[in-house]
Coordinates of C-alpha atoms in Angstrom, one line a residue:
Chain A
M158 CA -46.3 9.0 42.0
T159 CA -43.2 6.8 42.1
T160 CA -42.7 3.5 40.4
Q161 CA -40.3 1.1 42.1
V162 CA -38.1 -1.0 39.9
K163 CA -37.5 -4.2 41.4
L164 CA -33.9 -5.5 41.0
E165 CA -33.6 -9.2 40.9
T166 CA -30.0 -9.8 42.2
N167 CA -29.5 -12.9 40.3
E168 CA -30.1 -11.0 36.8
I169 CA -26.9 -9.1 36.6
P170 CA -26.1 -8.9 32.7
Q171 CA -23.0 -11.2 32.0
R172 CA -20.7 -10.8 29.3
E173 CA -21.0 -13.3 26.7
S174 CA -18.3 -15.6 26.0
G175 CA -16.0 -14.7 23.3
F176 CA -17.0 -17.4 21.0
K177 CA -20.6 -16.4 21.3
R178 CA -19.7 -12.7 20.4
F179 CA -17.7 -13.7 17.4
F180 CA -20.8 -15.7 16.2
K181 CA -23.2 -12.8 16.9
A182 CA -20.8 -10.6 14.9
L183 CA -21.0 -13.1 11.9
I184 CA -24.6 -13.1 12.0
L185 CA -24.6 -9.0 12.0
M186 CA -22.6 -9.5 9.0
R187 CA -25.8 -10.9 7.3
E188 CA -27.1 -7.5 7.1
S189 CA -24.4 -6.5 4.6
P190 CA -24.4 -8.5 1.4
I191 CA -21.2 -6.9 0.5
G192 CA -19.6 -8.1 3.7
M193 CA -20.9 -11.4 3.3
V194 CA -19.5 -12.0 -0.1
G195 CA -16.0 -10.8 1.2
L196 CA -16.3 -13.3 4.2
V197 CA -17.1 -16.0 1.9
L198 CA -14.2 -15.2 -0.4
I199 CA -11.7 -15.1 2.5
L200 CA -13.2 -18.3 4.3
F201 CA -12.9 -20.0 1.0
W202 CA -8.9 -19.4 0.9
V203 CA -8.7 -19.9 4.5
V204 CA -10.4 -23.3 4.2
M205 CA -8.2 -24.2 1.1
A206 CA -5.2 -23.3 3.0
V207 CA -6.2 -25.4 6.1
I208 CA -6.9 -28.5 4.4
A209 CA -4.3 -28.2 1.9
P210 CA -2.2 -31.1 3.4
L211 CA -5.5 -33.3 3.1
L212 CA -6.4 -32.6 -0.4
P213 CA -5.3 -35.3 -3.0
L214 CA -2.9 -32.9 -4.7
Y215 CA 0.3 -33.2 -6.4
D216 CA 3.4 -32.0 -4.9
P217 CA 3.6 -28.4 -5.8
N218 CA 7.1 -28.6 -6.7
A219 CA 7.1 -32.0 -8.5
I220 CA 8.0 -31.5 -12.0
M221 CA 6.0 -33.4 -14.4
L222 CA 4.5 -32.5 -18.0
P223 CA 5.0 -28.9 -19.0
F224 CA 2.1 -26.7 -20.5
Q225 CA -0.7 -28.9 -20.1
K226 CA -4.1 -27.5 -20.5
I227 CA -6.9 -27.3 -18.1
G228 CA -8.4 -30.7 -17.2
A229 CA -5.5 -32.6 -18.9
A230 CA -4.8 -36.3 -18.0
A231 CA -1.7 -36.8 -15.9
P232 CA 0.9 -39.6 -16.9
D233 CA -0.1 -41.5 -13.6
G234 CA -3.8 -41.6 -14.3
G235 CA -4.9 -38.6 -12.3
T236 CA -5.8 -35.1 -13.8
F237 CA -4.3 -31.7 -13.9
W238 CA -7.4 -29.8 -12.8
L239 CA -5.9 -26.6 -13.8
G240 CA -3.3 -27.7 -16.2
T241 CA 0.6 -27.3 -15.5
D242 CA 2.9 -24.3 -15.7
H243 CA 6.1 -24.1 -18.1
K244 CA 8.1 -26.2 -15.7
G245 CA 5.5 -29.0 -15.5
R246 CA 4.2 -28.3 -12.1
D247 CA 0.6 -28.8 -11.2
I248 CA -1.1 -25.3 -11.2
L249 CA -3.9 -26.1 -8.8
S250 CA -1.7 -27.4 -6.2
R251 CA 0.6 -24.4 -6.5
I252 CA -2.3 -22.0 -6.2
I253 CA -3.7 -23.8 -3.1
W254 CA -0.2 -24.3 -1.2
G255 CA 0.9 -20.6 -2.4
A256 CA -2.5 -19.5 -0.6
Q257 CA -1.4 -21.2 2.7
K258 CA 2.1 -19.6 2.4
V259 CA 0.7 -16.0 1.6
L260 CA -2.1 -16.2 4.4
V261 CA 0.4 -17.4 7.1
W262 CA 2.9 -15.0 6.2
A263 CA 0.5 -11.9 5.9
T264 CA -1.2 -12.8 9.0
F265 CA 1.9 -13.2 11.1
A266 CA 3.5 -9.9 9.4
T267 CA 0.3 -7.9 10.2
L268 CA 0.2 -9.1 13.7
V269 CA 3.7 -8.0 14.4
A270 CA 3.0 -4.7 12.9
Y271 CA -0.1 -4.3 14.9
I272 CA 1.8 -5.1 18.0
V273 CA 4.4 -2.6 17.3
G274 CA 2.0 0.2 16.0
M275 CA -0.4 -0.2 18.8
L276 CA 2.6 0.2 21.5
M277 CA 3.9 3.3 19.4
G278 CA 0.2 4.8 19.3
V279 CA -0.8 4.2 22.9
V280 CA 2.4 5.6 24.2
A281 CA 2.3 8.8 22.0
G282 CA -1.4 9.3 22.6
Y283 CA -1.4 8.8 26.4
L284 CA 1.9 10.0 27.5
G285 CA 1.9 13.0 25.2
G286 CA 4.5 15.4 25.5
W287 CA 8.1 14.6 24.3
A288 CA 7.1 11.0 23.9
D289 CA 4.5 11.8 21.1
E290 CA 6.9 14.2 19.7
A291 CA 9.6 11.6 19.2
V292 CA 7.2 8.6 18.2
S293 CA 5.3 10.8 16.0
F294 CA 8.5 12.0 14.1
I295 CA 9.9 8.5 13.8
A296 CA 6.4 7.7 12.3
N297 CA 6.6 10.7 10.0
V298 CA 10.1 9.5 8.8
F299 CA 9.0 6.0 7.7
L300 CA 5.6 7.4 6.4
S301 CA 7.6 9.6 4.0
F302 CA 8.9 6.3 2.2
P303 CA 6.4 5.0 -0.5
F304 CA 5.3 1.7 0.8
I305 CA 6.7 -0.6 -1.9
I306 CA 9.9 1.2 -2.0
L307 CA 10.5 0.9 1.9
C308 CA 9.9 -2.8 1.4
I309 CA 12.4 -3.0 -1.5
I310 CA 15.1 -1.4 0.4
I311 CA 14.7 -3.5 3.6
V312 CA 14.4 -6.8 1.5
A313 CA 17.4 -5.9 -0.8
T314 CA 19.5 -5.2 2.4
L315 CA 18.5 -8.1 4.5
G316 CA 18.0 -10.6 1.7
A317 CA 14.8 -12.3 0.8
S318 CA 13.1 -14.4 3.2
G319 CA 9.8 -14.8 5.1
W320 CA 11.1 -13.0 8.3
T321 CA 12.6 -10.0 6.1
I322 CA 9.0 -9.6 4.6
V323 CA 7.8 -9.3 8.2
V324 CA 10.4 -6.8 9.0
A325 CA 9.4 -4.8 6.0
V326 CA 5.6 -4.7 6.7
T327 CA 6.3 -3.7 10.2
F328 CA 8.2 -0.7 9.2
A329 CA 5.8 0.1 6.5
S330 CA 2.6 -0.3 8.3
A331 CA 3.3 0.2 12.1
P332 CA 3.6 4.1 11.7
Q333 CA -0.1 3.9 9.8
I334 CA -1.3 1.8 12.8
M335 CA 0.4 4.3 15.3
R336 CA -1.3 7.2 13.7
I337 CA -4.8 5.5 14.1
V338 CA -4.2 4.4 17.5
R339 CA -2.8 7.6 18.7
G340 CA -5.9 9.4 17.5
L341 CA -8.6 6.9 19.2
V342 CA -6.4 7.1 22.6
L343 CA -6.4 11.1 22.3
D344 CA -10.1 10.7 22.4
L345 CA -10.5 7.8 25.1
K346 CA -8.2 9.2 27.7
T347 CA -10.6 11.8 28.7
R348 CA -13.1 9.3 29.6
D349 CA -14.1 9.1 33.3
Y350 CA -12.8 5.2 33.6
I351 CA -9.4 6.3 32.8
F352 CA -9.6 9.1 35.5
A353 CA -10.9 6.5 37.6
A354 CA -7.9 4.3 37.1
Q355 CA -5.4 7.1 37.6
T356 CA -7.1 7.9 40.9
R357 CA -7.0 4.3 41.9
G358 CA -3.1 4.7 41.3
E359 CA -2.7 2.2 38.4
S360 CA 0.4 2.4 36.7
P361 CA 0.7 4.2 33.2
W362 CA 1.4 0.8 31.4
Y363 CA -1.6 -0.8 33.1
I364 CA -3.9 2.0 32.0
M365 CA -2.5 2.0 28.4
L366 CA -2.7 -1.8 27.9
V367 CA -5.5 -2.8 29.9
E368 CA -8.0 0.2 30.1
L369 CA -7.1 2.1 26.8
L370 CA -6.2 -0.4 24.0
P371 CA -9.1 -2.9 24.6
N372 CA -11.5 0.0 24.3
A373 CA -9.9 1.1 20.9
R374 CA -10.5 -2.3 19.2
G375 CA -13.6 -1.2 17.2
P376 CA -12.2 0.9 14.5
L377 CA -8.9 -1.2 14.7
I378 CA -10.7 -4.3 13.4
V379 CA -11.9 -2.7 10.3
D380 CA -8.5 -1.4 9.6
A381 CA -6.7 -4.7 10.4
C382 CA -9.0 -6.4 7.8
L383 CA -7.9 -3.7 5.2
R384 CA -4.3 -4.0 6.2
L385 CA -4.3 -7.7 6.0
G386 CA -5.3 -7.3 2.5
Y387 CA -2.6 -4.9 1.8
T388 CA 0.0 -7.2 3.3
V389 CA -1.2 -9.9 1.1
V390 CA -0.6 -7.5 -2.1
A391 CA 2.8 -6.4 -0.5
I392 CA 3.7 -10.1 -0.5
A393 CA 2.5 -10.9 -3.6
T394 CA 4.1 -7.9 -5.3
L395 CA 7.4 -8.7 -3.6
G396 CA 7.3 -12.1 -5.1
F397 CA 6.4 -10.6 -8.5
L398 CA 9.3 -8.4 -8.3
G399 CA 11.6 -11.3 -7.5
L400 CA 12.2 -10.1 -3.9
G401 CA 9.6 -12.5 -2.2
L402 CA 9.9 -15.8 -0.6
P403 CA 12.8 -17.8 -2.2
P404 CA 11.8 -20.4 -4.7
P405 CA 11.0 -23.0 -5.8
D406 CA 8.0 -23.0 -3.1
P407 CA 4.9 -21.6 -4.6
D408 CA 4.3 -17.8 -4.5
W409 CA 1.4 -16.3 -6.2
G410 CA 3.5 -13.1 -7.4
L411 CA 6.2 -15.3 -8.7
M412 CA 3.8 -17.6 -10.4
I413 CA 2.4 -14.6 -12.4
K414 CA 5.9 -13.1 -13.0
E415 CA 7.1 -16.3 -14.7
A416 CA 3.8 -16.9 -16.7
V417 CA 3.3 -13.7 -18.3
P418 CA 6.0 -13.8 -20.9
L419 CA 4.7 -17.4 -22.0
G420 CA 1.1 -16.0 -22.0
A421 CA 0.7 -16.5 -25.7
F422 CA 0.6 -20.3 -25.7
A423 CA -0.3 -20.9 -21.8
G424 CA -2.8 -18.0 -20.9
H425 CA -4.3 -20.1 -17.9
S426 CA -0.9 -20.3 -16.2
M427 CA -1.0 -16.5 -15.7
Y428 CA -4.8 -16.0 -15.5
L429 CA -5.3 -18.4 -12.6
P430 CA -2.9 -17.2 -9.9
A431 CA -3.9 -13.6 -10.9
A432 CA -7.4 -14.5 -10.3
A433 CA -6.7 -16.2 -7.0
L434 CA -4.8 -13.0 -5.8
A435 CA -7.5 -10.6 -7.0
S436 CA -10.3 -12.7 -5.4
L437 CA -8.5 -12.9 -2.0
I438 CA -7.8 -9.1 -1.8
L439 CA -11.3 -8.4 -3.2
G440 CA -12.5 -10.4 -0.1
F441 CA -10.5 -8.4 2.4
N442 CA -11.8 -5.1 0.9
L443 CA -15.4 -6.2 0.7
L444 CA -15.4 -7.4 4.3
A445 CA -13.8 -4.3 5.4
D446 CA -16.6 -2.3 3.7
G447 CA -19.3 -4.5 5.2
L448 CA -17.7 -4.1 8.6
R449 CA -17.6 -0.5 8.4
E450 CA -21.4 -0.3 7.3
V451 CA -22.4 -2.6 10.0
S452 CA -20.6 -0.7 12.8
L453 CA -21.9 2.7 11.4
R454 CA -25.3 1.2 11.5
D455 CA -25.4 0.5 15.4
Chain B
M100 CA -0.1 31.2 6.7
I101 CA 3.5 32.0 6.0
V102 CA 4.4 30.8 9.5
L103 CA 2.6 27.6 8.6
A104 CA 4.3 27.0 5.2
A105 CA 7.8 27.8 7.1
K106 CA 7.1 25.2 9.7
R107 CA 6.0 22.6 7.2
L108 CA 9.3 23.3 5.1
V109 CA 11.6 22.9 8.4
A110 CA 9.7 19.7 9.2
M111 CA 10.3 18.5 5.5
L112 CA 13.9 19.3 5.6
L113 CA 14.3 17.6 9.0
I114 CA 12.7 14.4 7.6
M115 CA 14.9 14.6 4.7
L116 CA 17.8 14.7 6.6
V117 CA 16.9 11.8 8.9
V118 CA 16.2 9.8 5.8
S119 CA 19.4 10.6 4.3
F120 CA 21.3 9.5 7.5
I121 CA 19.2 6.3 7.7
L122 CA 20.0 5.6 4.0
F123 CA 23.9 6.5 4.5
S124 CA 24.2 4.4 7.6
L125 CA 22.3 1.3 6.0
F126 CA 24.4 1.3 3.1
E127 CA 27.8 2.8 3.8
A128 CA 28.4 2.3 7.6
D129 CA 30.3 -1.0 6.7
K130 CA 33.4 0.1 4.7
M131 CA 34.4 -3.3 3.6
A132 CA 31.0 -4.1 2.2
V133 CA 30.9 -1.0 0.0
A134 CA 34.4 -1.8 -1.4
G135 CA 33.1 -5.3 -2.0
K136 CA 30.4 -4.0 -3.8
V137 CA 32.4 -1.5 -6.0
L138 CA 35.3 -3.9 -6.8
G139 CA 33.3 -7.1 -7.0
P140 CA 33.1 -10.2 -4.6
Y141 CA 36.6 -11.7 -5.8
S142 CA 38.5 -8.6 -4.8
S143 CA 41.2 -9.2 -2.0
V144 CA 41.2 -7.5 1.3
E145 CA 44.4 -5.5 0.4
Q146 CA 42.6 -4.4 -2.9
R147 CA 39.6 -3.3 -0.9
E148 CA 41.7 -1.3 1.6
L149 CA 43.6 0.5 -1.0
W150 CA 40.5 1.6 -2.6
L151 CA 39.0 2.8 0.4
S152 CA 42.0 5.0 1.4
Q153 CA 42.1 6.4 -2.2
N154 CA 38.3 7.2 -2.0
G155 CA 38.3 8.9 1.5
Y156 CA 36.7 6.2 3.2
D157 CA 39.4 6.4 6.0
A158 CA 37.6 9.5 7.4
P159 CA 35.3 9.3 10.4
F160 CA 31.6 8.3 9.8
L161 CA 30.1 11.4 10.5
T162 CA 32.8 13.2 8.3
R163 CA 32.0 10.9 5.4
Y164 CA 28.3 11.3 5.9
A165 CA 28.8 15.1 5.8
A166 CA 30.7 15.0 2.5
W167 CA 28.1 12.5 1.0
M168 CA 25.5 15.1 2.0
G169 CA 27.3 17.9 0.4
K170 CA 27.7 16.0 -2.7
A171 CA 24.3 14.6 -2.7
V172 CA 22.7 18.2 -2.4
T173 CA 24.4 19.4 -5.8
G174 CA 23.1 16.1 -7.5
N175 CA 26.3 14.2 -7.3
F176 CA 25.7 10.7 -6.1
G177 CA 28.8 9.2 -7.5
D178 CA 29.0 6.5 -10.4
S179 CA 26.5 3.5 -10.9
L180 CA 28.3 0.3 -10.3
Q181 CA 26.1 -1.3 -13.0
Y182 CA 26.1 1.0 -15.6
K183 CA 29.5 2.8 -15.1
V184 CA 27.8 6.3 -15.7
P185 CA 27.2 9.0 -13.2
V186 CA 23.9 8.3 -11.2
S187 CA 22.6 11.7 -11.9
E188 CA 22.8 11.2 -15.9
L189 CA 21.1 7.9 -15.3
L190 CA 18.5 9.4 -13.0
V191 CA 17.5 12.4 -15.2
D192 CA 17.1 10.1 -18.2
R193 CA 14.8 7.8 -16.2
L194 CA 12.9 10.3 -14.4
Q195 CA 12.0 12.1 -17.6
N196 CA 10.7 8.7 -18.8
T197 CA 8.4 8.3 -15.4
G198 CA 7.6 12.0 -16.0
I199 CA 5.9 11.3 -19.2
L200 CA 4.0 8.2 -17.8
T201 CA 2.8 10.3 -14.8
L202 CA 1.9 13.3 -16.8
V203 CA -0.3 11.0 -19.2
F204 CA -1.7 9.2 -16.1
F205 CA -2.8 12.5 -14.4
I206 CA -4.4 13.8 -17.7
I207 CA -6.6 10.8 -18.0
L208 CA -7.1 10.1 -14.3
I209 CA -8.3 13.7 -13.2
P210 CA -11.2 14.2 -15.6
V211 CA -12.4 10.6 -15.3
S212 CA -12.4 10.3 -11.6
L213 CA -13.7 13.8 -10.9
T214 CA -16.5 13.3 -13.3
L215 CA -17.6 9.9 -12.1
G216 CA -17.1 11.2 -8.4
V217 CA -19.5 14.1 -9.1
L218 CA -22.0 12.0 -10.9
A219 CA -22.2 9.4 -8.1
G220 CA -22.2 12.1 -5.3
M221 CA -24.9 14.3 -6.9
K222 CA -27.7 11.9 -6.1
E223 CA -26.7 9.6 -3.2
G224 CA -28.1 6.3 -3.3
S225 CA -29.2 6.5 -6.9
F226 CA -28.5 3.8 -9.6
Q227 CA -25.7 5.7 -10.8
D228 CA -24.1 6.1 -7.5
R229 CA -24.3 2.6 -6.6
A230 CA -23.0 1.5 -10.1
I231 CA -20.0 3.7 -9.9
S232 CA -19.2 2.7 -6.2
V233 CA -19.4 -0.9 -7.0
V234 CA -17.0 -0.5 -9.9
S235 CA -14.5 1.8 -8.1
V236 CA -14.3 -0.9 -5.3
L237 CA -13.7 -3.7 -7.7
T238 CA -11.0 -2.0 -9.6
T239 CA -9.2 -0.6 -6.8
S240 CA -9.3 -4.2 -4.7
I241 CA -7.3 -5.7 -7.6
P242 CA -3.6 -5.3 -7.2
E243 CA -1.8 -3.5 -10.3
F244 CA 0.0 -6.6 -11.6
A245 CA -3.0 -8.7 -11.6
T246 CA -4.9 -6.2 -13.6
A247 CA -1.9 -5.9 -15.8
T248 CA -2.1 -9.6 -16.3
F249 CA -5.6 -9.6 -17.4
L250 CA -5.1 -6.7 -19.8
T251 CA -2.1 -8.1 -21.4
G252 CA -4.0 -11.4 -21.8
L253 CA -6.8 -9.5 -23.7
F254 CA -4.9 -6.8 -25.5
V255 CA -1.6 -8.6 -26.3
Y256 CA -2.3 -12.3 -26.5
T257 CA -6.0 -12.3 -27.5
W258 CA -6.5 -9.5 -29.5
H259 CA -3.2 -8.6 -30.8
L260 CA -4.0 -5.0 -30.5
L261 CA -1.0 -3.7 -28.4
P262 CA 2.7 -4.6 -27.6
G263 CA 3.1 -6.4 -24.5
T264 CA 6.3 -4.5 -23.3
S265 CA 7.1 -0.9 -23.2
S266 CA 10.7 -0.7 -23.3
M267 CA 10.6 1.8 -26.2
T268 CA 13.9 0.5 -27.8
N269 CA 12.8 2.0 -31.2
G270 CA 12.1 5.5 -30.1
F271 CA 9.0 6.9 -28.3
S272 CA 5.9 5.2 -29.0
W273 CA 2.4 6.2 -27.9
K274 CA 1.2 2.7 -28.4
E275 CA 3.6 1.3 -25.7
L276 CA 2.3 3.8 -23.2
I277 CA -1.5 2.7 -23.4
L278 CA -1.2 -0.4 -21.3
P279 CA 0.8 0.9 -18.5
V280 CA -1.5 4.2 -18.4
M281 CA -4.6 2.0 -18.3
V282 CA -3.3 -0.3 -15.7
L283 CA -2.4 2.8 -13.4
V284 CA -5.8 4.7 -14.1
I285 CA -7.8 1.5 -13.6
Y286 CA -6.1 0.9 -10.2
D287 CA -6.2 4.5 -9.0
F288 CA -9.4 5.9 -10.1
G289 CA -11.6 4.5 -7.6
Y290 CA -10.0 5.9 -4.7
V291 CA -10.2 9.5 -6.0
T292 CA -14.0 9.0 -7.2
R293 CA -14.8 7.8 -3.8
M294 CA -13.2 10.9 -2.2
T295 CA -14.9 13.1 -4.8
R296 CA -18.2 11.3 -4.2
A297 CA -18.1 11.5 -0.5
S298 CA -17.2 15.2 -0.7
M299 CA -19.9 16.0 -3.4
A300 CA -22.4 14.0 -1.3
E301 CA -21.6 16.2 1.8
V302 CA -21.8 19.5 -0.2
M303 CA -25.2 18.4 -1.4
T304 CA -26.8 18.2 1.8
S305 CA -25.7 21.6 2.9
Q306 CA -27.8 24.5 3.6
Y307 CA -26.6 26.9 0.5
I308 CA -27.3 24.0 -2.0
R309 CA -30.8 23.7 -0.8
T310 CA -31.3 27.5 -0.9
A311 CA -30.0 27.6 -4.4
I312 CA -32.3 24.9 -5.5
L313 CA -35.4 26.3 -3.6
K314 CA -34.7 29.8 -5.3
G315 CA -35.3 28.3 -8.6
L316 CA -31.9 28.2 -10.1
P317 CA -31.3 25.6 -12.9
Y318 CA -30.0 22.3 -11.6
K319 CA -27.0 22.5 -13.8
R320 CA -26.1 25.8 -12.5
V321 CA -26.4 24.6 -8.8
I322 CA -23.9 21.8 -9.6
M323 CA -21.6 23.7 -11.7
R324 CA -21.3 27.1 -9.9
H325 CA -22.2 26.3 -6.4
A326 CA -21.4 22.6 -5.5
L327 CA -18.4 21.9 -7.5
R328 CA -16.2 24.5 -5.8
N329 CA -16.6 23.4 -2.5
A330 CA -16.6 19.6 -3.5
L331 CA -13.4 19.7 -5.3
I332 CA -11.3 20.9 -2.4
A333 CA -10.7 17.4 -0.7
P334 CA -10.2 15.6 -4.1
F335 CA -7.3 18.0 -4.8
T336 CA -5.6 16.9 -1.4
V337 CA -6.0 13.3 -2.5
I338 CA -4.8 13.8 -6.0
V339 CA -1.8 15.4 -4.8
L340 CA -1.3 12.8 -2.1
Q341 CA -1.7 10.2 -4.9
L342 CA 2.0 10.8 -5.9
N343 CA 3.2 9.0 -2.9
W344 CA 0.8 5.8 -3.6
L345 CA 1.8 6.1 -7.3
L346 CA 5.5 5.7 -6.7
S347 CA 4.7 2.2 -5.5
G348 CA 2.4 1.6 -8.4
L349 CA 4.8 3.1 -10.8
V350 CA 7.5 0.5 -9.8
V351 CA 5.2 -2.5 -10.3
V352 CA 3.9 -1.2 -13.6
E353 CA 7.1 -0.3 -15.0
V354 CA 8.8 -3.4 -14.1
F355 CA 5.7 -5.3 -15.6
F356 CA 5.9 -3.7 -18.8
A357 CA 9.9 -3.3 -18.8
Y358 CA 9.2 0.6 -19.1
K359 CA 12.8 2.2 -18.7
G360 CA 11.7 4.5 -15.9
F361 CA 12.5 5.5 -12.3
G362 CA 11.0 2.2 -10.9
T363 CA 12.8 -0.1 -13.0
L364 CA 15.9 1.7 -12.1
L365 CA 15.4 1.3 -8.5
L366 CA 14.5 -2.3 -8.6
D367 CA 17.3 -3.3 -10.9
A368 CA 19.7 -1.5 -8.4
A369 CA 18.3 -3.2 -5.4
L370 CA 18.7 -6.5 -7.2
F371 CA 22.1 -5.8 -8.4
G372 CA 23.3 -4.1 -5.2
D373 CA 24.0 -1.0 -6.9
I374 CA 24.2 1.2 -3.7
Y375 CA 24.8 4.7 -5.1
V376 CA 22.0 4.3 -7.5
I377 CA 19.6 2.9 -4.6
E378 CA 20.7 5.9 -2.5
A379 CA 19.8 8.5 -5.1
C380 CA 16.5 6.8 -6.0
V381 CA 15.4 6.6 -2.5
M382 CA 16.4 10.2 -2.0
V383 CA 14.4 11.4 -4.9
A384 CA 11.3 9.1 -4.2
V385 CA 11.2 10.4 -0.4
F386 CA 11.7 13.9 -1.7
I387 CA 8.7 13.7 -4.2
A388 CA 6.5 12.0 -1.2
V389 CA 7.3 14.7 1.2
F390 CA 7.2 17.6 -1.2
S391 CA 3.7 16.4 -2.4
Q392 CA 2.5 16.3 1.1
F393 CA 3.7 19.9 1.6
I394 CA 1.8 21.1 -1.5
S395 CA -1.2 19.3 -0.5
D396 CA -1.2 20.9 2.9
I397 CA -0.5 24.4 1.5
G398 CA -2.9 23.9 -1.4
Y399 CA -5.6 22.8 1.1
T400 CA -5.1 25.8 3.2
L401 CA -5.3 28.2 0.3
L402 CA -8.3 26.6 -1.1
N403 CA -10.3 26.4 1.9
P404 CA -11.1 29.9 3.2
R405 CA -12.3 28.6 6.7
I406 CA -8.7 27.3 7.3
R407 CA -6.9 30.3 5.5
F408 CA -8.5 33.0 8.0
S409 CA -8.5 31.4 11.2

């Protein structure tokens, strides 16, 4: 007895558009309450960062009344919703503008680190042999530096600026990304579609960039989420150490550093940026946990 | 086993060599800049050239590197530009302070995180497991200096229990050590706890634990004698590898509490441009990082018979 399967030619499964798949992934996240909390925390700060220019905020660098308490009235009739710092700058405005700055630089730095790390990893994993040895050795050299210490030397040598932070984060993160990608590629390169591409006579670069990397994206998304969190911490830490984005523009790390010695009579000016930073990092960690949970379930 | 150890050792030395070369070329390739750092920004070109020729900077780059390396191996890194004393003296003093901090940190971290990890991993999915996991995610997610800010606020400014700085200007004081250690433990215990939990949970599902329970051994004995031995192999590696992470955390915590340790020395040197101190500090930091990796690899092999005999 044989059953015949009738194929309808017009029912070829179509790959959904990128936007639709992104939306579906968000709905999947609903299954993980931890991930949702993380997503909400991140979205909150992202939205704040995006609409910062539209909000009725004081200029973050404008010097007004120092040491105002939360909700104090401003001289021009407005309100210092979160008070002012020791120089008389509006804390709410500095926190929101600081969020924009840290998010923009962290995203950019992570992106650059990812491009470098993925290229290193895919070359080491796919080509193997001496290319692998060489790339892995370079990665090991940079991995032997403790993260912050590597950042400190680079920033101290090149001088503090956003671009230096990008360089520092790339040197510190790319070797770790390289290790992950290399491991994934070693597994993927034995798959049939890679042999098919090789038989077709595709160039190694085509195979690496078009066949291998897109298929390694799953675990990388979780890692990228965590790493974005680390980068935010690194930028804030450098700011705290006095090696971050140059003042007077708001930087959460520097805000904390300046406020702590004065905490006895202006506690809010040190708690608030610390809480902002903690909530954003917590968001990244929870989202990564949630993503991992959801991806393991399928 | 010995072959493996020797291979690791060679790789470790090679990495140290490359790191030292990178450092040297980063800070001392430009001779005039070195002289400028040593003699100050207002020194004239003639003064700088005189100083360079007096101090053997006329030799080719590689010769200078070899000479520097030879001295560095014996612990001679030259004089600090900022403090005008030999770097080695400064380093020994600061490393001792950091050593005390690290020792106290480990004495508290290890029992706390192992106990919590074992408690969580014993019954996967139970209330105690969930509670411990949530707390460890929360504490690890908050950067050290944010934790330090909250703790300072509570213990120093609100309750007036502890001093806010740990510079130890009036001699050693345990009270000044509490906050730095507390911050480090709160930040780091989560990771070790999670590792221990995962390892313990895996061991608890294995056949021999089931056998031990089924043959009627008391639960306590199953945990203490059978499960723990195998569950603690992975955390051992993690704890030793913590040293690398810890160095980053130490810099932040030491700077926050003005503790006169290795981290503040490195940061002060970086901000001042004290190149000889930076070189020495980074070499020490990388040595600790690489050496702890070595210890953790060897220790893991020794502890795990499946790897030792294969």
